[in-house]
Amino acid sequence: MKHKFEFFITMVLLKILMLFPERSRFKFAEFLAVVGYKLIKKRRLIALANLKLAFPEKTDKQREKIALNSYKIMSKAFLSSMWFREYLKKEGNVKLVGMEEVEKLYTEGKGIMVATMHMGNMEASLKAAEKFHFTTVAKAQRNPYLDEYITKNREEANVTLLKKSKTTSRELMKHIQEGDIIALFSDHRDKGAVVDFFGEETVAPTGAVSLALKYDMPFAWCYNVMHKDNTCTTKIMVMELEKTGNFKADVLHNTQKLINAMEKAIRENPSQWMWFHDRWKLYKKLYKS
C-alpha cells in the first residue's frame, strides 16, 4: 500500500511539473539541488573531500563552486529522466559526437561494448537508441511500481533495462550473442581492479572491459556534457583494447587505460561529474569521528 501511495504522489507531482515549460522544470531541479547541497551534510562533505583529493591546487571556494554546479547538473539529469523521451525527441537538445565510428563498428555484427559515466545528462546518451538497440544494467528501484514505470519507459525508447541480480551475467550473454550494444557504467567504485584514479589507489569495475575481451567485442566509452541552456553533447570514443593473451593482465591494463581516459574527461569538465559518490571511501576516514 505504501509503494502504491508513493507512486501515486510521484505521478501527480510529475503531471503538475509537466504543466510548466521545460526551462522552468530545470530551474526547479536547480532549486532542489541547492536545497539538497545545503541540507544533506554527508553528501556535501563527500563531494568536497573528493574534490580536494582530485584538485588539491584549487581553492576551497573553487571546489565548492564545482560541487554545487555538479549537484545542479545531476539534479537536472535525474528530474529530466521523468520526461526523457520528450527531451530526446526535441530537436537540438542532444548532440551525438562520434556516432559515425559506432555505425562502422556495428556493421561487424559483434555488437559493441560501451563504458559509460555518471556525467552530465547521462540519460541523454540514449539518443543513440533511436538507431540501435541498447541493453544496460541498473539496480531495481525499491518501489516496484516506479521500477516498472522506468523499465517501460526505457523499453519504449528501444532500451532493454536488466536488473542487477544473480542471473544478470547470463542475461547479458544472451544480448551479447544477439549483437546488441551493451552500455555499462564504469566510473564508480565497485568490485573489480585496483587502479590509480586522480593519483589515489581505488577500485574500478571491470565488467565492460572483461566482457569485451572475453567475447571479442568492439569497445567504446562515452560521457555527456550538459550545457547552460540545458542542451547537451554526448561524446562517444572508440578505444582499442590491448591483448597479450594473458586475460587477467589484459583486464587490469585496459581498465586502467579506460580510467585514465575518464579522468582526463573529468579534469576537462569537473562540474559535470557526480562528486557526491564516495569514490575513494573518504567519508568514513575523514568525517566519521
mmCIF file of C-alpha atoms in Angstrom, residues 6-18:
data_model
loop_
_atom_site.group_PDB
_atom_site.id
_atom_site.type_symbol
_atom_site.label_atom_id
_atom_site.label_comp_id
_atom_site.label_asym_id
_atom_site.label_seq_id
_atom_site.Cartn_x
_atom_site.Cartn_y
_atom_site.Cartn_z
ATOM 1 C CA GLU A 6 4.342 6.835 -3.141
ATOM 2 C CA PHE A 7 3.961 6.068 -6.834
ATOM 3 C CA PHE A 8 0.622 7.902 -6.990
ATOM 4 C CA ILE A 9 2.145 11.014 -5.380
ATOM 5 C CA THR A 10 5.135 10.832 -7.740
ATOM 6 C CA MET A 11 2.865 10.669 -10.801
ATOM 7 C CA VAL A 12 0.713 13.562 -9.548
ATOM 8 C CA LEU A 13 3.804 15.703 -8.965
ATOM 9 C CA LEU A 14 5.122 14.752 -12.405
ATOM 10 C CA LYS A 15 1.855 15.789 -14.071
ATOM 11 C CA ILE A 16 1.965 19.129 -12.237
ATOM 12 C CA LEU A 17 5.606 19.600 -13.226
ATOM 13 C CA MET A 18 4.795 18.859 -16.871
#
